[in-house]
Short mmCIF file of C-alpha atoms in Angstrom, two decimals:
data_model
loop_
_atom_site.label_atom_id
_atom_site.label_comp_id
_atom_site.label_asym_id
_atom_site.label_seq_id
_atom_site.Cartn_x
_atom_site.Cartn_y
_atom_site.Cartn_z
CA UNK O 25 -94.55 7.41 -72.97
CA UNK O 26 -94.38 3.23 -73.26
CA UNK O 27 -97.94 0.90 -73.69
CA UNK O 28 -96.76 -0.42 -70.23
CA UNK O 29 -97.12 3.02 -68.68
CA UNK O 30 -100.21 4.04 -70.33
CA UNK O 31 -101.66 1.61 -69.47
CA UNK O 32 -101.75 1.34 -66.11
CA UNK O 33 -102.65 4.94 -66.11
CA UNK O 34 -105.91 4.78 -67.76
CA UNK O 35 -106.20 0.99 -66.24
CA UNK O 36 -106.44 2.24 -62.80
CA UNK O 37 -110.13 3.85 -63.57
CA UNK O 38 -111.87 0.52 -65.68
CA UNK O 39 -111.91 -1.38 -68.07
CA UNK O 40 -110.83 0.24 -71.68
CA UNK O 41 -113.21 -0.80 -74.31
CA UNK O 42 -111.75 0.70 -77.24
CA UNK O 43 -109.54 3.05 -78.80
CA UNK O 44 -108.76 4.63 -81.87
CA UNK O 45 -105.59 7.18 -82.53
CA UNK O 46 -107.19 10.89 -84.39
CA UNK O 47 -105.18 12.83 -86.03
CA UNK O 48 -101.18 12.13 -88.25
CA UNK O 49 -98.95 12.92 -85.16
CA UNK O 50 -100.91 10.16 -83.29
CA UNK O 51 -100.85 12.42 -79.56
CA UNK O 52 -104.03 12.56 -79.43
CA UNK O 53 -107.42 9.24 -78.99
CA UNK O 54 -110.10 8.52 -78.05
CA UNK O 55 -110.54 5.89 -75.17
CA UNK O 56 -114.48 4.44 -74.50
CA UNK O 57 -114.63 2.91 -71.35
CA UNK O 58 -117.17 0.41 -70.04
CA UNK O 59 -119.04 2.76 -68.15
CA UNK O 60 -119.33 6.44 -67.97
CA UNK O 61 -118.56 6.86 -64.10
CA UNK O 62 -115.37 5.37 -65.45
CA UNK O 63 -114.51 7.79 -67.93
CA UNK O 64 -116.03 10.32 -65.50
CA UNK O 65 -113.15 9.05 -63.07
CA UNK O 66 -110.14 9.34 -65.87
CA UNK O 67 -111.52 12.84 -66.52
CA UNK O 68 -111.24 14.60 -63.02
CA UNK O 69 -108.43 12.85 -62.02
CA UNK O 70 -105.95 11.33 -64.94
CA UNK O 71 -103.28 14.94 -65.49
CA UNK O 72 -100.40 13.42 -66.61
CA UNK O 73 -99.31 10.46 -67.83
CA UNK O 74 -95.66 9.61 -66.77
CA UNK O 75 -94.76 13.69 -66.01
CA UNK O 76 -95.96 15.17 -69.01
CA UNK O 77 -99.17 16.48 -68.98
CA UNK O 78 -102.37 15.55 -70.60
CA UNK O 79 -105.65 16.79 -71.79
CA UNK O 80 -108.98 14.55 -70.96
CA UNK O 81 -111.85 16.13 -72.60
CA UNK O 82 -115.48 14.46 -71.75
CA UNK O 83 -117.11 13.06 -75.41
CA UNK O 84 -120.98 13.68 -75.75
CA UNK O 85 -123.02 12.07 -73.20
CA UNK O 86 -121.21 8.44 -73.59
CA UNK O 87 -118.53 6.82 -72.00
CA UNK O 88 -116.23 7.98 -74.62
CA UNK O 89 -112.81 10.46 -73.47
CA UNK O 90 -110.52 12.57 -75.53
CA UNK O 91 -106.74 12.34 -74.31
CA UNK O 92 -104.03 14.34 -76.14
CA UNK O 93 -101.10 15.48 -75.94
CA UNK O 94 -99.60 12.16 -76.24
CA UNK O 95 -96.06 11.28 -77.35
CA UNK O 96 -95.89 9.55 -80.41
CA UNK O 97 -94.01 6.68 -78.51
CA UNK O 98 -97.43 5.47 -78.20
CA UNK O 99 -99.03 3.47 -81.16
CA UNK O 100 -102.66 1.90 -81.79
CA UNK O 101 -101.37 -1.10 -81.27
CA UNK O 102 -99.67 -0.32 -77.28
CA UNK O 103 -103.37 1.02 -76.55
CA UNK O 104 -105.51 -1.05 -78.26
CA UNK O 105 -103.32 -3.97 -75.37
CA UNK O 106 -104.79 -2.18 -73.00
#
């Protein structure tokens, strides 16, 4: 999954304020949207990125989302430019 593809996918739902990678394989991340409603919409609608199924879960009551099963080719720098 390339930078532009992921950027296009997650930006459909609102402004991404922060992205943090989790784990050594970098196949999962936490995304903070500007608003909880944007995170909710992404959680409800995002099922795959570039044909690859992804896992999207709400974290607590904030505008944070966990996104897992990402390709290792998507790096921190690529996501932070969103």
